Structures are given as C-alpha cells and as structure tokens.
Coordinates of C-alpha atoms in Angstrom, one line a residue:
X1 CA -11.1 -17.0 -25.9
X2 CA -13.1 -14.2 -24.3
X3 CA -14.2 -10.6 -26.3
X4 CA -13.4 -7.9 -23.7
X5 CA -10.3 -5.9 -24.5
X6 CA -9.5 -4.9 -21.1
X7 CA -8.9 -8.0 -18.0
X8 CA -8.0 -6.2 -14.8
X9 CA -6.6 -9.3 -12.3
X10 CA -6.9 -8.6 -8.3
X11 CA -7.7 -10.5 -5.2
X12 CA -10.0 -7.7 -3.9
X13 CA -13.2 -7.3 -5.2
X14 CA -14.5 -3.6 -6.7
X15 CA -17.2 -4.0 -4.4
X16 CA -18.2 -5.8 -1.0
X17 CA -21.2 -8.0 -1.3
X18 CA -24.1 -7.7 1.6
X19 CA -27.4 -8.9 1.5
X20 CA -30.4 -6.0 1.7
X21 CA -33.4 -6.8 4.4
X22 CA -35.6 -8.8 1.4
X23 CA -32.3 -11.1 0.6
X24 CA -31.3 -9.1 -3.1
X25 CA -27.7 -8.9 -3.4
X26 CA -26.2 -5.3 -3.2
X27 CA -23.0 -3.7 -4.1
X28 CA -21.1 -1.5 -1.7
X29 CA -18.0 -0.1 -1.1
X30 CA -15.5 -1.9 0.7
X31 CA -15.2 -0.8 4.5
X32 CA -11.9 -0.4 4.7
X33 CA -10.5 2.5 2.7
X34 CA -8.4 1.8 -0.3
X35 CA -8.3 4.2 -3.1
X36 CA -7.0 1.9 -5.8
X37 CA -10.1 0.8 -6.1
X38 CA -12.5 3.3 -6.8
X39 CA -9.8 3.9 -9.9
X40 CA -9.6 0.8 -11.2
X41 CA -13.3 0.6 -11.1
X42 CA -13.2 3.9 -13.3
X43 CA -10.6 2.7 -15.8
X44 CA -14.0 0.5 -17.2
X45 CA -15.6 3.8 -18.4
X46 CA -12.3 4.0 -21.1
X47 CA -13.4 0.4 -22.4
X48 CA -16.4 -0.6 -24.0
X49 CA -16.0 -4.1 -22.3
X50 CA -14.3 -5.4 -19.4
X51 CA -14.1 -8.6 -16.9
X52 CA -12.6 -7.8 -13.3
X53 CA -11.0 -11.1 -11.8
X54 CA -11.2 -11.7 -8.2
X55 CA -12.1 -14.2 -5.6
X56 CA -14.8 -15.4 -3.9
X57 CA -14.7 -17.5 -0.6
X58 CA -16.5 -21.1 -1.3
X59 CA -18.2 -21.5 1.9
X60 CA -19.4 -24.9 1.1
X61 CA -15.8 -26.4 0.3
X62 CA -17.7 -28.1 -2.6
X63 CA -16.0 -28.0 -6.1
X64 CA -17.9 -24.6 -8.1
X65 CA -18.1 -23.2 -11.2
X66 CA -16.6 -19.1 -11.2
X67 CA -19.4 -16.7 -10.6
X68 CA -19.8 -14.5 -13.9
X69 CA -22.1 -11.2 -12.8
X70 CA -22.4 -7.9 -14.2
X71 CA -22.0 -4.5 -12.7
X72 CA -23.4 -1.3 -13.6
X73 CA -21.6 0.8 -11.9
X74 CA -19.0 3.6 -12.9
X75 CA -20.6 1.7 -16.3
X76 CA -21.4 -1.6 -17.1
X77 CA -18.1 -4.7 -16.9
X78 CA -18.3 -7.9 -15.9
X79 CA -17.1 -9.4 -12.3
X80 CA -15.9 -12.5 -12.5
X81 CA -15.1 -14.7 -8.9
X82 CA -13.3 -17.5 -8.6
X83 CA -14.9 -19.4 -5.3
X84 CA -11.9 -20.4 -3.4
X85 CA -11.8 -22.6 -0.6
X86 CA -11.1 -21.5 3.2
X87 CA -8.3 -23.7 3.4
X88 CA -6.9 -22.4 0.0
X89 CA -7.3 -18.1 0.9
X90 CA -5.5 -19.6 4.3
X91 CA -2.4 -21.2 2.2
X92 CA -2.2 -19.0 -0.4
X93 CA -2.9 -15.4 0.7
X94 CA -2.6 -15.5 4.6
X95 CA 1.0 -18.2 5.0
X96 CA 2.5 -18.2 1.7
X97 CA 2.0 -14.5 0.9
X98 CA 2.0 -13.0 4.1
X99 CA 4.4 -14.9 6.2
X100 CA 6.7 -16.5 3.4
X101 CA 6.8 -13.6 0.8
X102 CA 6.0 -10.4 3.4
X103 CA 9.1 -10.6 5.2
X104 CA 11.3 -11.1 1.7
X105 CA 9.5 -8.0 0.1
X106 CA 10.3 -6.0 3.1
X107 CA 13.7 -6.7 3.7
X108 CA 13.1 -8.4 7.1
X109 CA 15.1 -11.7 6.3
X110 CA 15.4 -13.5 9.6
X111 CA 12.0 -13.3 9.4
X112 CA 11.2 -15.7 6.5
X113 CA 11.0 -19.6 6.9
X114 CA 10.4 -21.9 4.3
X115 CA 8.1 -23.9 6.6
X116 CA 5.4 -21.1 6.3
X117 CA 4.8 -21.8 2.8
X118 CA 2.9 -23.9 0.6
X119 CA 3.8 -23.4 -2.9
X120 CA 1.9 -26.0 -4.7
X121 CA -1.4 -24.4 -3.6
X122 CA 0.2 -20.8 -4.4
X123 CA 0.4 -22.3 -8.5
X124 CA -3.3 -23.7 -8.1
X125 CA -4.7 -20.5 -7.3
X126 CA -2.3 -18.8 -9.5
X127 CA -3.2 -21.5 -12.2
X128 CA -6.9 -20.4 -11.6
X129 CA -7.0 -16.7 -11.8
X130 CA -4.8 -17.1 -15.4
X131 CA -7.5 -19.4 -16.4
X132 CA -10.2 -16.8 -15.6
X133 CA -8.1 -14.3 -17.6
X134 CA -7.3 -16.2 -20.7
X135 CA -10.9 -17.2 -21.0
X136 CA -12.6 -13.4 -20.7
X137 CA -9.1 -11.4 -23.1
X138 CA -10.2 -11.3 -26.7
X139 CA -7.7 -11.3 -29.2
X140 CA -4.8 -8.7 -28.5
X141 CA -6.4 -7.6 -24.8
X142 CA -4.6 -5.8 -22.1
X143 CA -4.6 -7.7 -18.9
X144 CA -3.1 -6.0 -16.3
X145 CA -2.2 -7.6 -12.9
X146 CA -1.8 -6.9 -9.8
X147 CA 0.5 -7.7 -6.9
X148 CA 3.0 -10.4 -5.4
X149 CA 0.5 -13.1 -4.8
X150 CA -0.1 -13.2 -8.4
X151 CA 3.4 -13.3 -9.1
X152 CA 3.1 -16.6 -11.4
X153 CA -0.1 -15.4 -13.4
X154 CA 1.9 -13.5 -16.2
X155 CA 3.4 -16.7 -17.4
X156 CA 1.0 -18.9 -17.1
X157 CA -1.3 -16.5 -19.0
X158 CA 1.4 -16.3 -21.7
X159 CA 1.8 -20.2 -22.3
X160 CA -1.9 -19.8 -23.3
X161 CA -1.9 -16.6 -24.8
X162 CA 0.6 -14.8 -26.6
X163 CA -1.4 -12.6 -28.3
X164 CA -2.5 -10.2 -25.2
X165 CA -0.6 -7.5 -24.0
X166 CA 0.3 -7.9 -20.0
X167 CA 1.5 -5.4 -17.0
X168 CA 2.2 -5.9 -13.7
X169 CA 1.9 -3.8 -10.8
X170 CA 3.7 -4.4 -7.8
X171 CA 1.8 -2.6 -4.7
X172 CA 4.6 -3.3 -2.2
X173 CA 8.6 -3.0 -2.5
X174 CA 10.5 -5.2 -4.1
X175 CA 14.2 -6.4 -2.7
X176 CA 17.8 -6.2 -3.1
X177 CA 19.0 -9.0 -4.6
X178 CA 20.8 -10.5 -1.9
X179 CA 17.4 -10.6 0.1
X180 CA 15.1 -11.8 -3.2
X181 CA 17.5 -14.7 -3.7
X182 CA 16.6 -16.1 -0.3
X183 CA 13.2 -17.4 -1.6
X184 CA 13.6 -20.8 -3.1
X185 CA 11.0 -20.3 -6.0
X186 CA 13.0 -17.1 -7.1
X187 CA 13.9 -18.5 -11.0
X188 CA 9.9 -19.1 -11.4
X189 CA 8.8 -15.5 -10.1
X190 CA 11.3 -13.6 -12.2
X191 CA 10.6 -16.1 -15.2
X192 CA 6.8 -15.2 -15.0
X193 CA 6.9 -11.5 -14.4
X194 CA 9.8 -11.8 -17.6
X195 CA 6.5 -12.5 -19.5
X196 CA 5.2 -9.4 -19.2
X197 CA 5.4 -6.7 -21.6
X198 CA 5.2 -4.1 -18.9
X199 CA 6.3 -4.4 -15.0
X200 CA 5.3 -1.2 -12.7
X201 CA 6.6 -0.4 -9.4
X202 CA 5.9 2.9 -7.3
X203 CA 9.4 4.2 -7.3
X204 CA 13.0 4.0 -9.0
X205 CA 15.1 2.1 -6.6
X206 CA 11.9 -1.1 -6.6
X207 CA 12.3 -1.0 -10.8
X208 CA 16.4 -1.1 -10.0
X209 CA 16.2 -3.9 -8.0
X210 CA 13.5 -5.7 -9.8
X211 CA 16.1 -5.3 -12.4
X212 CA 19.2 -6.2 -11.2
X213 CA 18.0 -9.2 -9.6
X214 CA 16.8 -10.0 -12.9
X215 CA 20.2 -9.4 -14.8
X216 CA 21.8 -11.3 -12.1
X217 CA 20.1 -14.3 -11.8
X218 CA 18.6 -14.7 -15.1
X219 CA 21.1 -13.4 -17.5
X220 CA 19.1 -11.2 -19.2
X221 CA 20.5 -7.8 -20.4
X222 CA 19.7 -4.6 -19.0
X223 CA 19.1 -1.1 -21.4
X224 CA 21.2 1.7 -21.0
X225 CA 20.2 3.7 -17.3
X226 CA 18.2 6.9 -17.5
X227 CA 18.0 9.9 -15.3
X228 CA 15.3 9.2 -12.9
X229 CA 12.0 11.1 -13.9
X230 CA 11.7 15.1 -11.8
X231 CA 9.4 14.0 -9.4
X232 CA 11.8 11.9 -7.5
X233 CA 14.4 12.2 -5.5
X234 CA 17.3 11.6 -6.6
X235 CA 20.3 11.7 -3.9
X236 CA 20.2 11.9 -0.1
X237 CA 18.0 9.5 1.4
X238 CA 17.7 5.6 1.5
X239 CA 15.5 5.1 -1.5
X240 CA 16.7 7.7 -3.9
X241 CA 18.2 6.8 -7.3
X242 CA 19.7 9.1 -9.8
X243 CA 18.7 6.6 -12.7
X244 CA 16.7 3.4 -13.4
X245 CA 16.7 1.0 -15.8
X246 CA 14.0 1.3 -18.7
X247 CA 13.7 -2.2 -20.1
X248 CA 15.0 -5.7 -20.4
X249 CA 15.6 -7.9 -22.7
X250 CA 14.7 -11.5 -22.5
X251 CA 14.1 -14.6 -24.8
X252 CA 13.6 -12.4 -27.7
X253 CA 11.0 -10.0 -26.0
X254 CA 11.4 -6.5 -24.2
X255 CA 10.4 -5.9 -21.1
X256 CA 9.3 -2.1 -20.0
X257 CA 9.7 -1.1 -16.9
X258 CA 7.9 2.3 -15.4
X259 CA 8.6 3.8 -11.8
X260 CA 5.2 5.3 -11.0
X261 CA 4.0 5.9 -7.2
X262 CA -0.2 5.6 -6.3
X263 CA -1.8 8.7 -5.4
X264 CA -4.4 9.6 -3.5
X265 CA -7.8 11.2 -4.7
X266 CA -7.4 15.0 -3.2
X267 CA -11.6 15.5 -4.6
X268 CA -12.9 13.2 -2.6
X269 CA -11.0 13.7 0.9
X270 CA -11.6 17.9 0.1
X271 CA -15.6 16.6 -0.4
X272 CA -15.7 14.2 3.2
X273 CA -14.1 17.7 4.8
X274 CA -16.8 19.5 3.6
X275 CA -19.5 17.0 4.5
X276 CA -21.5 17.8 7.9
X277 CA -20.6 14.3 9.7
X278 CA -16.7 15.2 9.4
X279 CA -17.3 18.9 10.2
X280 CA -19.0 17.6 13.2
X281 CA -16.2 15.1 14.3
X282 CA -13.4 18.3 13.4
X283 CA -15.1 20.4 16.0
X284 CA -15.2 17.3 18.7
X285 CA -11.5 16.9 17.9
X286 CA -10.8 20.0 17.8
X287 CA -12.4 20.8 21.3
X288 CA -10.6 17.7 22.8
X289 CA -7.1 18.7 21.9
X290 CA -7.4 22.8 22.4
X291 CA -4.1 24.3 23.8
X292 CA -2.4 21.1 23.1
X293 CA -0.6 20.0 19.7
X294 CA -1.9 17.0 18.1
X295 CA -0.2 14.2 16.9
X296 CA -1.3 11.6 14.4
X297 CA 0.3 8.4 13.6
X298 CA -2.0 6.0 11.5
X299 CA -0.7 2.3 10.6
X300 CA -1.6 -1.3 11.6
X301 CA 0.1 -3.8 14.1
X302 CA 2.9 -5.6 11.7
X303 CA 6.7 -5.6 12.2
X304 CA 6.9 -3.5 9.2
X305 CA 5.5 -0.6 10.5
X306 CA 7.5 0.9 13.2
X307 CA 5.1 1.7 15.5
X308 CA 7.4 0.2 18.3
X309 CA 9.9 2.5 17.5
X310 CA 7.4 5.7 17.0
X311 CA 6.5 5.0 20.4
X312 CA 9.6 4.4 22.3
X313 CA 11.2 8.1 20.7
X314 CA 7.7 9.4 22.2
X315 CA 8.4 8.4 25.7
X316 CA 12.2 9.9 25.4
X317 CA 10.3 13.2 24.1
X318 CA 8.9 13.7 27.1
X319 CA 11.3 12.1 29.2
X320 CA 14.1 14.6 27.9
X321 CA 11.7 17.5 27.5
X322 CA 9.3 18.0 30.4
X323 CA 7.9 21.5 28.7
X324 CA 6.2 18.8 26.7
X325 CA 4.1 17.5 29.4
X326 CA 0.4 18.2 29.2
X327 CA 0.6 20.4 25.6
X328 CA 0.9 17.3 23.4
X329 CA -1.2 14.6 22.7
X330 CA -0.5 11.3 20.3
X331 CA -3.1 9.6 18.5
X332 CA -2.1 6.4 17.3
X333 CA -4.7 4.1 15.1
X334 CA -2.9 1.4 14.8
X335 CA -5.2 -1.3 13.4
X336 CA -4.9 -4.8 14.9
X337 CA -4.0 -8.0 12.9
X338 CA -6.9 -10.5 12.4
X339 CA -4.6 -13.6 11.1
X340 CA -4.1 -15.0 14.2
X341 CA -0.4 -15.0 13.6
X342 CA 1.7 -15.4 16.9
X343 CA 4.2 -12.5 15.3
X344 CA 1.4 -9.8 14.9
X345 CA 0.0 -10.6 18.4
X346 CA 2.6 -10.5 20.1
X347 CA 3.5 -6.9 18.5
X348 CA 0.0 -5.7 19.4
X349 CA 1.0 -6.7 23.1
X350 CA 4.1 -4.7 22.9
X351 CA 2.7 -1.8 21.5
X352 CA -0.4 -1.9 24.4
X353 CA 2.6 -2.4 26.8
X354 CA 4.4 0.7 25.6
X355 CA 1.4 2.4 25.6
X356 CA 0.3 2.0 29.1
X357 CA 3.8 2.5 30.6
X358 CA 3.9 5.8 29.0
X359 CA 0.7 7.0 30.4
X360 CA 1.1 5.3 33.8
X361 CA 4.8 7.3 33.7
X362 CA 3.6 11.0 32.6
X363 CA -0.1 10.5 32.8
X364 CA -2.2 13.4 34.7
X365 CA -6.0 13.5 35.7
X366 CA -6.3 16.1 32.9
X367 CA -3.7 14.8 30.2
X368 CA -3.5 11.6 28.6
X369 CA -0.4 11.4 27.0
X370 CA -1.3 8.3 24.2
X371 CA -4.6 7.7 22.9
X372 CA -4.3 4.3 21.5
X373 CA -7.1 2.7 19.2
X374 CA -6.6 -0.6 17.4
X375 CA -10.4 -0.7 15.4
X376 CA -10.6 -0.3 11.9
X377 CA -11.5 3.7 12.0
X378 CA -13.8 5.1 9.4
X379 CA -12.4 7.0 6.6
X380 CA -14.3 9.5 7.1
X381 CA -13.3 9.8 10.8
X382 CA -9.5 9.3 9.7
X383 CA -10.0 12.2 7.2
X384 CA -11.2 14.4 10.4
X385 CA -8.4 13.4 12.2
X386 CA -5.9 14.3 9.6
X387 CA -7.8 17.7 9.5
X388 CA -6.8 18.3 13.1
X389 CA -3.4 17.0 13.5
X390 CA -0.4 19.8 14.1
X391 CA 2.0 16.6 13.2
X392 CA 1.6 13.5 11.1
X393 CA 4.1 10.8 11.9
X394 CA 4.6 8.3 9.8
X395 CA 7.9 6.3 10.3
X396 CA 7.3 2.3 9.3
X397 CA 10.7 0.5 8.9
X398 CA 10.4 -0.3 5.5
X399 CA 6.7 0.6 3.3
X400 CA 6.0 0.0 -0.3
X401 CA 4.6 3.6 -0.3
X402 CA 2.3 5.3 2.5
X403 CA -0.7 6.9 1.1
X404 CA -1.6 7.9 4.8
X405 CA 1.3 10.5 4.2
X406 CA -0.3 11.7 1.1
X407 CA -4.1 12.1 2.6
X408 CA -2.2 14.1 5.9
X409 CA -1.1 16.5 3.0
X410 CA -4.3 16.9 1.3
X411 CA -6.2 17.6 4.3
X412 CA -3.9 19.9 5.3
X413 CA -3.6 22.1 2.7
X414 CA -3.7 25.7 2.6
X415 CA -2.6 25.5 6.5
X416 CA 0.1 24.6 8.9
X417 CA 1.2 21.2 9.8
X418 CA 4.2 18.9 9.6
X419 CA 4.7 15.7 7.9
X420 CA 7.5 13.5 9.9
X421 CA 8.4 10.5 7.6
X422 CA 9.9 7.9 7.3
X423 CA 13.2 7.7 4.5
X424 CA 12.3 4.2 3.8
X425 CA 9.0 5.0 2.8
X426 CA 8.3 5.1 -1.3
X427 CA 6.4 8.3 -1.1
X428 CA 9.2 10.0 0.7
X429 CA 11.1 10.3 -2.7
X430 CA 8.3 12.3 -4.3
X431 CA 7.3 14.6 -0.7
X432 CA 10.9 16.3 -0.2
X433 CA 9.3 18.8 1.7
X434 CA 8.5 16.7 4.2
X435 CA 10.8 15.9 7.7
X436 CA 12.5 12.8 6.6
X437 CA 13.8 10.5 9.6
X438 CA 15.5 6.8 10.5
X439 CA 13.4 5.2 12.3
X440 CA 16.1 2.8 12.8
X441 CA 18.1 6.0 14.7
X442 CA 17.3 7.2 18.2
X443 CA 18.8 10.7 17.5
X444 CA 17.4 10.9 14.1
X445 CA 13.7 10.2 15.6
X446 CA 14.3 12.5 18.5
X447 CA 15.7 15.2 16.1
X448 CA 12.7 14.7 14.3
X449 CA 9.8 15.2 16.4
X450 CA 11.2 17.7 18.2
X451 CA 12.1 20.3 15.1
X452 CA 8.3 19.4 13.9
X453 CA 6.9 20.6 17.3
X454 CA 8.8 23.4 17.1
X455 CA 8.7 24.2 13.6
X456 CA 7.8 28.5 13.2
X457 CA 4.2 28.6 10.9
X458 CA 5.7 30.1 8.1
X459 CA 7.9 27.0 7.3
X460 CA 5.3 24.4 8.2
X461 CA 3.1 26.4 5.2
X462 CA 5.7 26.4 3.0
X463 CA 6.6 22.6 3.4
X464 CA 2.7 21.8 3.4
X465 CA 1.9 24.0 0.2
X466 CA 4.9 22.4 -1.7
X467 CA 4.2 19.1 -0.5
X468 CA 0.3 19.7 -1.5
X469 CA 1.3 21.0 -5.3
X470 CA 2.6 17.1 -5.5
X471 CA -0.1 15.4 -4.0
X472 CA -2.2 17.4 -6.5
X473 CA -0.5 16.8 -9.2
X474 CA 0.3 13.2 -9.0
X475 CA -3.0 11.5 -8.1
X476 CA -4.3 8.0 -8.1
X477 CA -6.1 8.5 -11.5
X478 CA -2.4 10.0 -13.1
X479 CA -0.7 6.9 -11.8
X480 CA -3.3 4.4 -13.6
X481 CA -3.0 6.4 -16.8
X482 CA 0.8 6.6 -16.7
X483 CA 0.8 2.3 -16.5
X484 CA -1.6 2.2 -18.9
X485 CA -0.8 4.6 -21.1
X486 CA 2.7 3.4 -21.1
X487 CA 1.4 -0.4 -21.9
X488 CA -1.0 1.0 -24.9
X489 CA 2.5 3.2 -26.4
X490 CA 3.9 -0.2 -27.1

C-alpha cells in the first residue's frame, strides 16, 4: 500500500523521453499533439502527491523491475513505467485493442474477428498496470483510469483494494448493445468497469448505451433518466439524447455515471497564433491560397474517419459545379497508419488513388485541386492552417469526439469561417452551430459543402462566435474538473 492520494492510469506517458548530446535523460513534450495531456499533467498541482502509471517498452525482452522516477514539472509526482515487452505492446495495444476492440467501439461490426485478439495477454498487462496502481494509492486514494485497453483494471484494482475511490474515462464511443454483445469477453468488461464508483464518457448517448448494455446483460438496475445537461443537444441528429441515465446499481454499490466531452485549451492555440513561426507560416498560407477558398480536413488513414467519403463528395463538387474550378482548394492531412495493418494500407492507397484521379481530372498548371499530406504535421503548423481555412470539414463515420473541430473554432474566432461536421461526431452535440452532415448520404455531403462555400459572412460569424462562446466555455481543464469533481462529491 502506496501514500499518494491521487493514481492517474494511462498508456501514454506525460512526457516523451530523449537523450540530450552528454547522454542525461530529458523530458519533452510528446510530438504528436494531444491536449489531454498537458491537463492531466496539471491536475498534480491539486495534490500534494501523485504517481502517473504508464508504460515503458523493454527493449531487452528480459524480465524488469517498473521504473519509479520523479518529475518536477507542473510540480513534483512520481512516474511510474511498467517496461513491457515488444511482443506484449503488439498483442495488447496494436491486435487486441485496435483491431479486436476498435471496430466494436465504432460500430463497424463486420469488421471485428476474434482471430485478431489475444486476450490472455490483454489480462497480463491489465494485471500489471492494477498492480502498479494498488501499490502507489494510500488508503482511500482516487485512481482514475483511462480508456478501453484498460477496461479490466477497475476490477482487478478492487479485488485488492476496496478502500480507493475509482473513475473511468472512456476516450472513444461506446456501442449499442447489439454491437457490444458481439465481443466474447463482454460479462468481464462490464463486470470490471461495474467496479467503479464513477464511469465518464464524452456525451449522453455513450453513458446510455454503456448503460443499457449494462442493464441488459448484467441485470443490474438503472436510476430514474434525467434531462440531458444544456450543453447538449438533445433532438435532431444521430447522437442526441433528451435524457441519460445517472447511476447504476450493482452488487450493493452505485455506480455514477457523468456525460462530459474533452475540450481543447483556447490559451495556448490563441498564444501559437501569436507566436512569430505561426505568423510566418499564416502569411505563406495565406499567399498560397489568395483568391481561392480554403478547405481544411485534418484526420488520419483509418476506416473510421471518412476520408474516402470526404473525398469522393469533393470530386462531385466540382464535377456538378464547374464555377468551382480554380477558386477552391482542399487540404487534407490525413496522417498515415504505422501498424502495418493490411486494412489501413490499403485505405491509404485508396485515399492516394482518389486523390490523384481528382487532380489528374480537374487539375490545371495553376490550380491544384487536392493537396494531400500524410506526415504527422506540427501543431503549430496545423494551428496556422486552421487560421487560414474558409471551411473545416470534418465528416468521420463514427468519432468518439473530434477535438480538430474544436481547435478550427478557436482559431477562428472573432472571424468568418464554416465548420462542416460530421452528426456522428461527439462534439457535434455540443457545436449546434455548426453545418451538421451524413457522411453516409451523397446529397447530405453535397448539400453540405456547397451551403458552407456559399454561406453570406454575416452567418458564417454568427455560427463561428456562438460556436466559440462553447469552445470557451467548455475546455479541457472544465472537463477534468467536472470527472473529478464529480468522483470527490461522492
């Protein structure tokens, strides 16, 4: 039994690791932006001690003990890594969570085979990270976890412990029941997350169905619905719910449940604007794209995404509406896959395919129709980008939330611009001001993209400033006080 009354539980790291020219280990932020981080890193100036659980990749494949370090910085906690083999982050993160459990989560069915899962090494590593936790909580800690592929660590911390207080959050949506009840190991992940004391999702209609799957294939009974909380949307579009259910009851215990979507950190993208390197790459866009109307889609190659469908309602814009040719441009950063799964690769062909045909088709020596880059861009270069952009389109087939939506708004605010999004997004039940479209629907992605190019100024900054008064309000730092204030109210 540990002494720090505060255990945070995540795969990723709060910082990257390099090694500085005289071999002394540094700490740096990550390269990849993710602003869940920088919070949770923050949420250690609240407590006067604190252990962050992650991994560490065992390059040596020999059995090692975790790696306890301290960091002092936003103020002092302790990191601990638990050194995990190649072959083990393989199993457990890259097959069992991202081919077995991804397609599940994201309501892609046909896309899920049992074969692409190996669920005794999923417990192991599960097994391990409870471990970690139980051994750092003192007496009565909060230990809040995070995310599907540590879906078994609430219960296998409670066996040990059940003194500590434990949340959940799940970063990603969570599926109707009909869908859930395809995985095989379905009684074990509700059981363990049923040890919790509180389970957070991003928006109503994840908490319903994390519900009802739990009332339906547990037995356990469900409190009375309540309206859905003013921020959301509650009628008119694929995810909106009118109520959600509060708690559960279970073996004696109550479960709370909280609907509460990330934000985004509207300081710092307003302080990268003002820097000199993304006022410099603002002007180069800028003097790129003059006369012409700039589109921005931002995503990564998965099946998820839509980006094959984005495109394809791109090339019947300007099939059906020559006016179009040479006065708009799309950006597309669309990040490619590094698994080496056959899926992803084979969507990062089509999307190259797509691309090419559409500027072999309308393509002029002056004009370029799709700019396509598939690098990981810089944050700061994205946040120039989303400075530019006349349109933001965002249309995955099915996304936990979309912060990329959220950043578009911030960097836009104050000005024109139109957010295109997709209804089966979680942040498009808190942005009602933005163009909601299915991606799954030719007319409703044609309908789409053509009322945001032509949108009159005056309506694209009223949308913007309404949409911007959310963003604002609900940030990244209000969403990890909500779960934790919620979990401390118990």
């Amino acid at each position: 039994m540990g002494t720090n009354r505060f255990v945070l539980v995540y795969h990723r790291s709060p910082f990257a690791e390099i090694l500085d020219d005289q071999g002394n280990r540094q700490w740096v932020d990550h390269k990849s932006p993710n602003g869940i981080i920088p919070t949770l890193r923050n949420l250690f100036h609240e407590e006067h001690s604190g252990t962050w659980i992650s991994w560490l990749e065992n390059l040596t494949g020999e059995p090692a003990e975790d790696e306890r370090t301290t960091i002092s910085s936003p103020s002092p906690f302790t990191l601990r890594r638990l050194p995990l083999t190649k072959d083990q982050i393989s199993s457990f993160y890259h097959v069992t969570s991202k081919e077995s459990f991804w397609p599940i989560l994201h309501s892609f069915p046909g896309l899920f085979s049992i074969d692409n899962s190996d669920w005794a090494t999923f417990e192991e590593v599960n097994r391990s990270f409870a471990r970690a936790a139980c051994e750092e909580a003192a007496p009565g800690a909060i230990i809040w976890i995070h995310d599907y592929n540590l879906w078994l660590t609430p219960a296998l911390i409670r066996e040990q412990r059940p003194d500590v207080k434990i949340a959940f959050f799940h970063h990603t949506p969570f599926p109707s029941n009909d869908v859930f009840s395809i995985l095989p190991w379905r009684d074990d992940i509700l059981d363990s997350l049923l040890c919790c004391d509180l389970v957070g999702f991003h928006v109503p209609r994840y908490a319903n169905n994390f519900a009802r799957n739990a009332i339906n294939l547990r037995g356990v009974e469900g409190g009375e619905a309540v309206p859905v909380a003013d921020k959301f949307r509650r009628l008119g579009s694929a995810l909106a719910e009118p109520t959600v259910v509060p708690w559960l009851d279970h073996q004696g215990r109550r479960i709370h449940i909280q609907a509460s979507p990330v934000g985004t950190s509207p300081e710092l993208i307003r302080q990268l604007m003002d820097s000199e390197e993304v006022r410099q790459m603002s002007g180069q866009i800028a003097e790129q794209h003059a006369g012409r109307k700039l589109i921005l889609s931002a995503s990564r190659v998965d099946y998820t995404k839509g980006n094959e469908e984005m495109l394809l309602a791109y090339e019947r814009l300007l099939e059906q509406h020559p006016q179009w040719h040479g006065e708009v441009e799309l950006f597309l950063a669309c990040v490619a896959a590094a698994s080496g799964m056959r899926i992803y690769e084979d969507i990062q062909r089509s999307v190259e395919e797509i691309v090419g045909r559409i500027n072999g088709r309308f393509g002029r020596i002056d004009w370029t129709p799709v700019r396509l880059s598939t690098r990981r861009t810089p944050y700061d270069e994205m946040v120039a980008w989303f400075s530019q952009a006349d349109v933001c389109w965002i249309t995955p087939l099915r996304d936990g939330l979309n912060l990329v939506a959220k950043e578009y708004v911030v960097a836009r605010e104050g000005q024109t611009g139109v957010l295109v999004l997709s209804e089966f997004t979680g942040t498009s039940v808190e942005l009602e001001d933005a163009l909601l479209t299915n991606p799954y629907s030719h007319h409703s992605m044609d309908l789409a993209i053509t009322t945001a190019l032509n949108m009159p100024e005056e309506e694209q900054r009223r949308r913007m400033n309404a949409m911007a008064q959310v963003v604002e309000e609900f940030t990244v730092q209000h969403w990890a006080a909500q779960q934790l204030g919620t979990l401390r109210s118990l």
